[in-house]
Amino acid sequence: MAFVLQDIRLWDPSDPGKTALIIDGDRVGDGTSMVNEIIDGGGCTVTPGLVDAHVHLVMGAQYRRGVDLSGCASRQTCLAALHEAATSLDAGAWLIGHGWNEQTWPDATPPDRTWLAEFGDHPVVCWRCDLHAAVVNDVVLEHLADAALSDAARRTGVLVEADAWECLIPAMPQLTAEDSQAALRDAAQWLGSMGITAVRTMEYRDELEHVIDPIAVELPLRITVTMLDRTLPLDLAWIKNRATALPRVIGCKAFFDGTIGSRTARMVSPYLDRGKHGLWVELALRDEDEQWCAAVVDAGLTPSIHAIGDAAVARAIRVLQDVPRELHASIEHAEVVPGDAALYDLMTSMCLSVQPVHRAEDAPTVERCLEPAAMKRLLPLRRLLDDGAPLAFGTDWPVTSADPMRTFAAAITGRDVDGHVRHAPIRSDEAMRCMTTEAAAMVGLPTGAGLTPDAPADFVIWDADPLSWDGHGDPPRPRSTWIGGVQVWPPT
Ligand SMILES: [Zn+2]
């Protein structure tokens, strides 16, 4: 069964000028098969399906059930949203919000537990947008009476890094697998509405096996997985023996540092407002990073390292430099690139999985809290592309919005969340490549060749041409999104 989509403007890295696309089954046709149907594209632009190279799919799906505070422009609007959500909760039920960012508030002052004093018997948890810090109320602190919380966390209700990850999360109620699957189905469709046809997700084995695996074949989304389980000794044998072919597990991730917003990204020079360099965390703190990398490579898997500060990125480069190229070892975020020229050069031959929206959100903090030269090294997309670095764009959703057009706008304008333009822009075709073919090739998805004959027929028909959008005002949106020759959005 083949059909032709005609009267379109096809944007494809391999052949930008085509005006028709032949779909043969689930693949792009080569023109030799019999065409059963002709669909008129009405002159619309068609691009390959968008790829998000770094998401937390299960977490993001679950968070969509909580209170979204990401659009709140002040502490008061955050509180109003929480209070409104609290009115429909049962007595004593947990109230969970996420996405606050004090950088977007007039006073830029982070909240503490006093902020959440008026929620009665509801345990309240509000995650910062970067998920590396949460503020909780006294009810939650009582729940954590026996946990190994730091004194600062107990005093302020602000739980950073290990306090949040190792004490808070295990104490929070978990959705059932069925509820998580329902949330995941909704999320996959919602991603499709934004033109996303494939993601690489970061997951723990438990979530992968209980939430994703049972419904992976029916989800309207291509998925590869990087595992977050990282306690040594690593157990990786199960990956080879998985009962299911989908989704494919491609590698493992380790964390070397935290985030700029929480001042936990590890920097060569200290933060001007704290006098400290940020943190080494986990494997890097314990000097187990080389051992972890060797174990991942021995299993034939891709090592990926979360590194945001320039000291952490430098360490990631050193750890990954001897990994065979075909494994596509990646640095996740690489937000402040090293000042050292030799290390920078080494880095440009590695896969960089980067988030332009992180840059847009962190730039005001970098300007205030780091040495002036750091801004030039804050995810310098223009320079990285000029130097031939392979770049995959992603959002880190739910750490930032999953909306790919925010990524696109941040990249092509160089504009930050406060409206200032601090970075050299890149061209829209470059951004589109980093959001489609380059991203796919880097994270083991089958659409790296774009819409060439015999490639998977994953594409988006747009209501306006994204390649000629200037990044201001309303973005183009998908008219329809297709995976393997089947329209997945709007649902038919
Ligand atoms: Zn992430």
Coordinates of C-alpha atoms and ligand atoms in Angstrom, one line a residue:
M1 CA 0.0 0.0 0.0
A2 CA 1.7 3.2 -1.2
F3 CA 0.5 6.8 -1.3
V4 CA 2.0 10.0 -2.4
L5 CA 1.9 13.3 -0.5
Q6 CA 2.1 15.9 -3.2
D7 CA 2.2 19.7 -3.4
I8 CA 4.4 20.0 -0.4
R9 CA 7.6 21.8 0.4
L10 CA 9.8 19.0 1.7
W11 CA 12.6 20.0 4.0
D12 CA 15.0 17.2 4.3
P13 CA 18.7 17.4 5.0
S14 CA 19.5 15.0 2.1
D15 CA 17.4 16.8 -0.5
P16 CA 15.8 20.1 0.5
G17 CA 14.0 20.9 -2.8
K18 CA 11.5 18.0 -3.2
T19 CA 7.7 18.7 -3.6
A20 CA 6.4 15.2 -3.1
L21 CA 6.9 12.3 -0.7
I22 CA 6.1 8.7 -1.5
I23 CA 5.1 6.6 1.4
D24 CA 5.3 2.8 0.8
G25 CA 4.0 0.9 3.8
D26 CA 5.9 2.2 6.9
R27 CA 8.8 3.5 4.8
V28 CA 9.7 6.3 2.4
G29 CA 9.2 4.9 -1.1
D30 CA 11.7 5.1 -4.0
G31 CA 9.1 5.7 -6.7
T32 CA 9.1 2.2 -8.1
S33 CA 6.0 0.9 -6.3
M34 CA 2.4 1.3 -7.4
V35 CA 0.7 4.3 -5.8
N36 CA -2.8 3.7 -4.5
E37 CA -3.7 7.2 -3.3
I38 CA -2.7 10.8 -3.7
I39 CA -2.9 13.2 -0.8
D40 CA -2.8 16.9 -1.5
G41 CA -0.4 18.6 0.9
G42 CA -1.8 22.1 0.2
G43 CA 1.6 23.6 -0.2
C44 CA 2.6 22.9 3.4
T45 CA 6.1 22.4 4.6
V46 CA 7.0 18.8 5.6
T47 CA 9.9 17.9 7.8
P48 CA 11.2 14.7 9.3
G49 CA 9.6 13.9 12.6
L50 CA 11.2 15.7 15.5
V51 CA 13.5 13.9 17.9
D52 CA 14.0 14.8 21.5
A53 CA 17.4 13.3 22.5
H54 CA 17.0 13.7 26.3
V55 CA 13.7 13.3 28.1
H56 CA 12.6 11.6 31.3
L57 CA 9.4 10.0 29.8
V58 CA 7.9 8.2 32.8
M59 CA 8.7 11.1 35.2
G60 CA 7.4 13.6 32.7
A61 CA 4.2 11.7 32.2
Q62 CA 3.7 11.4 35.9
Y63 CA 4.4 15.0 36.5
R64 CA 1.7 16.1 34.0
R65 CA -0.7 14.8 36.7
G66 CA 0.7 17.3 39.3
V67 CA 0.5 21.1 39.4
D68 CA 2.4 22.8 36.7
L69 CA 4.2 25.8 38.1
S70 CA 6.4 26.5 35.1
G71 CA 4.4 29.4 33.8
C72 CA 4.1 31.1 37.2
A73 CA 5.8 34.5 37.1
S74 CA 5.9 35.1 40.8
R75 CA 5.7 33.3 44.2
Q76 CA 2.1 34.5 44.6
T77 CA 0.9 33.0 41.3
C78 CA 2.7 29.7 42.3
L79 CA 0.8 29.7 45.6
A80 CA -2.5 30.5 43.9
A81 CA -2.1 27.5 41.6
L82 CA -1.2 25.2 44.5
H83 CA -4.2 26.5 46.6
E84 CA -6.5 26.0 43.6
A85 CA -5.3 22.4 43.2
A86 CA -5.6 21.7 46.9
T87 CA -9.3 22.4 46.9
S88 CA -10.0 19.2 44.9
L89 CA -7.7 17.0 47.1
D90 CA -8.9 14.5 49.7
A91 CA -7.9 15.2 53.3
G92 CA -4.2 14.4 53.9
A93 CA -3.5 13.8 50.2
W94 CA -0.1 14.8 48.8
L95 CA 0.0 18.0 46.8
I96 CA 2.9 17.9 44.2
G97 CA 3.9 20.8 42.1
H98 CA 6.9 21.2 39.7
G99 CA 8.5 23.8 37.5
W100 CA 9.0 26.8 39.7
N101 CA 12.0 29.0 38.7
E102 CA 12.8 31.9 41.1
Q103 CA 14.9 33.4 38.2
T104 CA 11.7 34.3 36.5
W105 CA 10.2 36.0 39.6
P106 CA 10.6 39.7 40.4
D107 CA 12.5 39.2 43.6
A108 CA 14.4 36.1 42.4
T109 CA 14.4 34.7 46.0
P110 CA 14.0 31.0 46.3
P111 CA 11.2 29.7 48.5
D112 CA 11.5 27.8 51.8
R113 CA 9.1 25.8 54.0
T114 CA 7.5 29.0 55.4
W115 CA 6.1 29.6 52.0
L116 CA 4.0 26.4 52.2
A117 CA 2.7 26.8 55.8
E118 CA -1.0 27.2 54.9
F119 CA -1.9 23.8 53.4
G120 CA -3.3 22.2 56.5
D121 CA -2.6 18.5 56.7
H122 CA -1.5 18.1 53.0
P123 CA 2.1 17.1 52.5
V124 CA 3.3 19.6 49.9
V125 CA 6.3 19.1 47.6
C126 CA 7.3 21.7 45.0
W127 CA 10.1 20.7 42.6
R128 CA 12.3 23.4 41.2
C129 CA 12.3 23.4 37.4
D130 CA 15.7 21.6 37.3
L131 CA 14.5 18.8 39.6
H132 CA 17.7 19.1 41.6
A133 CA 15.9 20.9 44.4
A134 CA 12.5 20.7 46.1
V135 CA 10.8 22.8 48.7
V136 CA 8.5 20.9 51.1
N137 CA 6.3 21.9 54.0
D138 CA 6.4 20.9 57.6
V139 CA 4.1 18.0 57.1
V140 CA 6.6 16.4 54.7
L141 CA 9.5 17.1 57.1
E142 CA 7.5 15.2 59.7
H143 CA 7.2 12.3 57.3
L144 CA 11.0 12.5 56.9
A145 CA 11.7 12.5 60.6
D146 CA 13.8 9.3 60.4
A147 CA 15.5 10.1 57.0
A148 CA 19.1 11.1 56.7
L149 CA 18.3 14.7 55.8
S150 CA 20.9 17.4 56.1
D151 CA 20.5 20.0 58.9
A152 CA 20.0 22.7 56.3
A153 CA 17.2 20.8 54.7
R154 CA 15.5 20.2 58.0
R155 CA 15.8 23.8 58.9
T156 CA 14.7 25.4 55.6
G157 CA 12.5 22.7 53.9
V158 CA 14.7 23.2 50.8
L159 CA 16.0 19.7 49.8
V160 CA 18.9 19.8 47.3
E161 CA 20.5 16.9 45.4
A162 CA 20.9 13.9 47.7
D163 CA 18.3 15.2 50.2
A164 CA 15.8 15.3 47.4
W165 CA 16.8 12.2 45.5
E166 CA 17.6 9.8 48.3
C167 CA 15.4 11.0 51.1
L168 CA 12.3 12.7 49.6
I169 CA 11.6 10.6 46.5
P170 CA 11.4 7.2 48.3
A171 CA 9.0 8.7 50.9
M172 CA 6.6 10.0 48.2
P173 CA 3.5 8.1 47.1
Q174 CA 4.0 6.2 43.8
L175 CA 1.5 6.0 41.1
T176 CA 0.4 2.4 40.2
A177 CA 1.8 0.9 37.0
E178 CA -1.6 1.2 35.4
D179 CA -1.9 4.9 36.3
S180 CA 1.6 5.6 35.0
Q181 CA 0.8 3.8 31.8
A182 CA -2.3 5.8 31.3
A183 CA -0.2 9.0 31.9
L184 CA 2.4 7.7 29.5
R185 CA -0.2 7.1 26.7
D186 CA -1.5 10.7 27.2
A187 CA 2.0 12.1 27.2
A188 CA 3.0 10.2 24.0
Q189 CA 0.0 11.7 22.2
W190 CA 0.7 15.1 23.6
L191 CA 4.3 14.9 22.3
G192 CA 3.0 13.9 18.9
S193 CA 0.8 17.0 18.9
M194 CA 4.1 19.0 19.0
G195 CA 5.6 17.0 16.1
I196 CA 7.8 14.7 18.2
T197 CA 8.0 11.2 16.8
A198 CA 10.9 9.8 18.7
V199 CA 12.8 10.3 22.0
R200 CA 15.6 8.9 23.9
T201 CA 14.5 8.6 27.5
M202 CA 16.4 8.2 30.8
E203 CA 14.8 5.6 33.0
Y204 CA 15.4 3.3 35.9
R205 CA 15.0 -0.4 35.2
D206 CA 12.0 -0.6 37.5
E207 CA 10.1 2.0 35.5
L208 CA 11.2 0.6 32.2
E209 CA 10.0 -2.9 32.9
H210 CA 6.8 -2.1 34.8
V211 CA 5.6 1.0 32.9
I212 CA 7.1 1.3 29.5
D213 CA 7.7 -2.3 28.3
P214 CA 4.1 -3.6 28.6
I215 CA 2.8 -0.8 26.3
A216 CA 5.8 0.1 24.2
V217 CA 4.5 -1.4 21.0
E218 CA 1.3 0.5 21.1
L219 CA 2.7 3.9 22.0
P220 CA 2.7 6.4 19.1
L221 CA 6.4 7.2 19.8
R222 CA 9.7 5.7 18.9
I223 CA 11.8 5.2 22.0
T224 CA 15.4 4.4 22.9
V225 CA 16.5 4.2 26.5
T226 CA 19.5 5.2 28.5
M227 CA 19.5 3.5 31.9
L228 CA 19.8 5.6 35.1
D229 CA 20.7 2.8 37.4
R230 CA 24.3 3.5 38.3
T231 CA 25.3 1.8 41.6
L232 CA 28.5 -0.2 41.2
P233 CA 28.9 -3.0 40.5
L234 CA 26.7 -2.5 37.5
D235 CA 24.3 -5.2 36.6
L236 CA 24.0 -5.0 32.8
A237 CA 23.5 -8.7 31.8
W238 CA 19.7 -8.3 31.9
I239 CA 19.9 -5.8 29.0
K240 CA 21.1 -8.5 26.6
N241 CA 18.4 -10.9 27.8
R242 CA 15.4 -8.6 27.6
A243 CA 12.2 -10.4 26.8
T244 CA 11.1 -7.5 24.6
A245 CA 12.8 -5.9 21.6
L246 CA 11.2 -2.6 22.2
P247 CA 12.2 -0.2 23.4
R248 CA 15.9 -0.7 22.8
V249 CA 18.3 0.1 25.6
I250 CA 21.3 1.8 24.2
G251 CA 23.4 2.8 27.2
C252 CA 23.8 4.1 30.8
K253 CA 24.1 7.5 32.3
A254 CA 26.2 8.7 35.3
F255 CA 26.0 12.1 37.1
F256 CA 29.2 14.1 37.7
D257 CA 27.6 17.3 39.0
G258 CA 24.4 19.1 39.6
T259 CA 22.9 22.2 38.0
I260 CA 23.8 25.9 37.6
G261 CA 20.4 27.0 39.1
S262 CA 21.2 25.1 42.3
R263 CA 24.9 26.2 42.2
T264 CA 25.8 22.5 42.2
A265 CA 27.3 22.4 38.7
R266 CA 31.0 21.8 39.3
M267 CA 33.0 24.8 38.1
V268 CA 36.7 25.5 37.6
S269 CA 36.3 29.0 39.1
P270 CA 34.0 29.5 42.2
Y271 CA 30.5 30.9 42.0
L272 CA 30.8 34.6 42.8
D273 CA 27.8 34.6 45.1
R274 CA 28.8 31.5 47.1
G275 CA 32.6 31.3 47.0
K276 CA 32.4 27.6 46.2
H277 CA 33.0 25.5 43.1
G278 CA 29.8 23.5 43.2
L279 CA 29.7 19.7 43.8
W280 CA 31.1 16.5 42.6
V281 CA 28.3 13.9 43.0
E282 CA 27.9 10.2 43.1
L283 CA 30.5 8.3 41.0
A284 CA 32.6 11.3 40.5
L285 CA 32.6 12.1 44.2
R286 CA 33.7 8.5 45.0
D287 CA 36.2 8.4 42.1
E288 CA 34.4 5.5 40.6
D289 CA 33.8 7.2 37.2
E290 CA 36.5 5.3 35.2
Q291 CA 35.4 2.0 36.6
W292 CA 31.7 2.8 35.7
C293 CA 32.7 3.8 32.2
A294 CA 34.7 0.6 31.6
A295 CA 31.8 -1.6 32.8
V296 CA 29.4 0.2 30.4
V297 CA 31.8 -0.1 27.4
D298 CA 32.6 -3.7 28.2
A299 CA 28.9 -4.5 27.9
G300 CA 28.9 -2.8 24.4
L301 CA 26.7 0.0 25.7
T302 CA 26.9 3.8 25.3
P303 CA 28.2 5.7 28.3
S304 CA 26.5 9.1 28.8
I305 CA 27.7 11.5 31.4
H306 CA 25.6 14.3 33.0
A307 CA 28.2 17.2 33.2
I308 CA 27.1 20.9 33.3
G309 CA 29.9 22.9 35.0
D310 CA 33.2 23.3 33.1
A311 CA 35.1 21.2 35.6
A312 CA 32.6 18.4 35.3
V313 CA 32.6 18.7 31.5
A314 CA 36.4 18.5 31.5
R315 CA 36.3 15.4 33.6
A316 CA 33.7 13.8 31.4
I317 CA 35.9 14.4 28.3
R318 CA 38.8 12.7 30.0
V319 CA 36.7 9.7 31.0
L320 CA 35.1 9.3 27.6
Q321 CA 38.1 10.1 25.4
D322 CA 39.1 6.5 24.8
V323 CA 35.6 5.1 24.3
P324 CA 35.4 3.5 20.7
R325 CA 33.7 6.1 18.4
E326 CA 31.0 3.7 17.2
L327 CA 29.5 3.6 20.7
H328 CA 28.6 7.3 20.4
A329 CA 29.6 8.2 24.0
S330 CA 27.8 11.4 24.9
I331 CA 28.1 14.3 27.3
E332 CA 24.7 15.3 28.5
H333 CA 24.2 19.1 28.8
A334 CA 27.9 20.1 28.3
E335 CA 26.6 23.5 29.4
V336 CA 29.8 25.4 30.3
V337 CA 32.4 24.1 27.8
P338 CA 36.0 24.0 29.0
G339 CA 38.3 27.0 28.5
D340 CA 41.2 24.7 27.9
A341 CA 41.7 24.6 24.1
A342 CA 43.0 21.0 24.0
L343 CA 40.1 19.7 26.0
Y344 CA 37.6 21.7 23.9
D345 CA 39.0 20.2 20.7
L346 CA 38.7 16.7 22.1
M347 CA 35.1 17.5 23.1
T348 CA 34.1 18.5 19.6
S349 CA 34.6 14.9 18.4
M350 CA 32.3 13.6 21.0
C351 CA 28.5 13.4 20.9
L352 CA 27.0 16.4 22.7
S353 CA 23.4 16.1 23.9
V354 CA 22.4 19.7 24.6
Q355 CA 19.4 21.7 25.6
P356 CA 19.2 25.3 24.2
V357 CA 16.3 26.0 26.7
H358 CA 18.6 25.2 29.6
R359 CA 21.0 27.8 28.3
A360 CA 18.2 30.3 28.0
E361 CA 17.1 29.6 31.6
D362 CA 20.6 29.6 33.1
A363 CA 22.1 32.5 31.3
P364 CA 20.9 35.2 33.7
T365 CA 22.4 33.2 36.6
V366 CA 25.6 32.7 34.8
E367 CA 25.8 36.5 34.2
R368 CA 25.3 37.2 37.9
C369 CA 27.1 34.4 39.5
L370 CA 30.1 33.3 37.4
E371 CA 33.2 35.1 36.1
P372 CA 32.4 37.3 33.1
A373 CA 34.3 35.0 30.6
A374 CA 31.9 32.1 31.4
M375 CA 29.1 33.5 29.3
K376 CA 31.2 33.0 26.1
R377 CA 31.5 29.3 27.1
L378 CA 27.8 28.8 27.9
L379 CA 26.7 26.3 25.3
P380 CA 28.2 28.2 22.4
L381 CA 26.1 26.6 19.7
R382 CA 27.5 28.7 16.9
R383 CA 31.1 27.9 17.7
L384 CA 30.4 24.2 18.3
L385 CA 28.7 23.9 14.9
D386 CA 31.5 25.8 13.2
D387 CA 34.0 23.4 14.9
G388 CA 32.1 20.4 13.6
A389 CA 30.8 19.1 16.9
P390 CA 27.9 16.6 16.6
L391 CA 24.9 18.1 18.4
A392 CA 21.7 16.5 19.4
F393 CA 19.0 18.8 20.7
G394 CA 16.7 17.8 23.5
T395 CA 14.7 19.4 26.3
D396 CA 15.4 17.3 29.4
W397 CA 11.6 17.3 29.8
P398 CA 10.1 17.6 32.5
V399 CA 13.1 19.6 33.6
T400 CA 12.2 22.1 30.9
S401 CA 9.1 22.4 28.7
A402 CA 8.8 19.6 26.1
D403 CA 7.8 22.1 23.4
P404 CA 10.4 21.7 20.6
M405 CA 9.6 25.1 19.3
R406 CA 11.0 26.7 22.4
T407 CA 14.2 24.9 21.8
F408 CA 14.1 26.0 18.1
A409 CA 13.5 29.6 19.1
A410 CA 16.3 29.7 21.7
A411 CA 18.7 28.3 19.2
I412 CA 17.9 30.5 16.3
T413 CA 17.5 33.8 18.2
G414 CA 20.2 33.4 21.0
R415 CA 17.5 34.9 23.3
D416 CA 17.3 34.0 27.0
V417 CA 14.3 33.7 29.3
D418 CA 14.7 37.3 30.4
G419 CA 14.5 38.5 26.8
H420 CA 18.2 39.4 26.5
V421 CA 20.1 38.1 23.5
R422 CA 23.5 36.9 24.8
H423 CA 24.4 34.2 22.3
A424 CA 25.2 34.0 18.6
P425 CA 22.2 32.5 16.8
I426 CA 22.4 29.5 14.5
R427 CA 20.4 29.1 11.3
S428 CA 17.0 27.4 11.3
D429 CA 18.2 24.6 9.0
E430 CA 21.0 23.9 11.4
A431 CA 18.6 23.8 14.4
M432 CA 16.2 21.6 12.5
R433 CA 19.0 19.1 11.7
C434 CA 20.0 19.0 15.4
M435 CA 16.3 18.3 16.2
T436 CA 15.9 15.5 13.6
T437 CA 18.5 13.6 11.7
E438 CA 21.6 14.4 13.9
A439 CA 19.7 13.7 17.1
A440 CA 18.3 10.4 15.8
A441 CA 21.7 9.2 14.6
M442 CA 23.3 10.0 17.9
V443 CA 20.7 8.3 20.2
G444 CA 20.2 5.1 18.2
L445 CA 16.9 5.9 16.5
P446 CA 16.3 4.7 13.0
T447 CA 15.5 8.1 11.4
G448 CA 19.1 9.4 11.1
A449 CA 18.9 9.5 7.3
G450 CA 15.9 11.8 7.2
L451 CA 13.2 11.1 4.6
T452 CA 15.4 9.2 2.1
P453 CA 14.1 6.1 0.3
D454 CA 13.6 3.2 2.6
A455 CA 13.9 5.3 5.7
P456 CA 11.0 5.1 8.3
A457 CA 8.2 7.4 7.1
D458 CA 8.2 9.6 10.2
F459 CA 7.3 13.2 9.3
V460 CA 5.4 16.3 10.3
I461 CA 3.1 18.4 8.1
W462 CA 3.3 22.0 9.4
D463 CA 0.7 24.8 9.4
A464 CA 3.5 27.3 8.6
D465 CA 7.1 26.9 7.5
P466 CA 9.2 26.4 10.6
L467 CA 12.4 27.0 8.5
S468 CA 11.3 30.5 7.8
W469 CA 10.0 31.3 11.3
D470 CA 12.1 34.0 13.0
G471 CA 11.6 32.7 16.5
H472 CA 9.3 35.5 17.6
G473 CA 5.6 35.4 18.1
D474 CA 3.5 32.3 17.7
P475 CA 5.5 29.3 16.4
P476 CA 4.4 27.1 13.5
R477 CA 2.5 24.0 14.7
P478 CA 2.0 20.5 13.3
R479 CA -1.1 20.0 11.2
S480 CA -0.4 16.3 11.5
T481 CA 2.3 14.0 12.7
W482 CA 3.1 10.7 11.1
I483 CA 5.1 7.7 12.3
G484 CA 5.9 4.7 10.0
G485 CA 3.4 6.1 7.4
V486 CA 0.6 6.3 9.9
Q487 CA -1.0 9.5 11.2
V488 CA -0.6 9.6 15.0
W489 CA -1.8 13.1 15.5
P490 CA -4.5 14.3 15.4
P491 CA -5.7 10.8 16.3
T492 CA -7.8 9.3 13.5
Ligands
ZN1 ZN 17.9 14.8 32.4

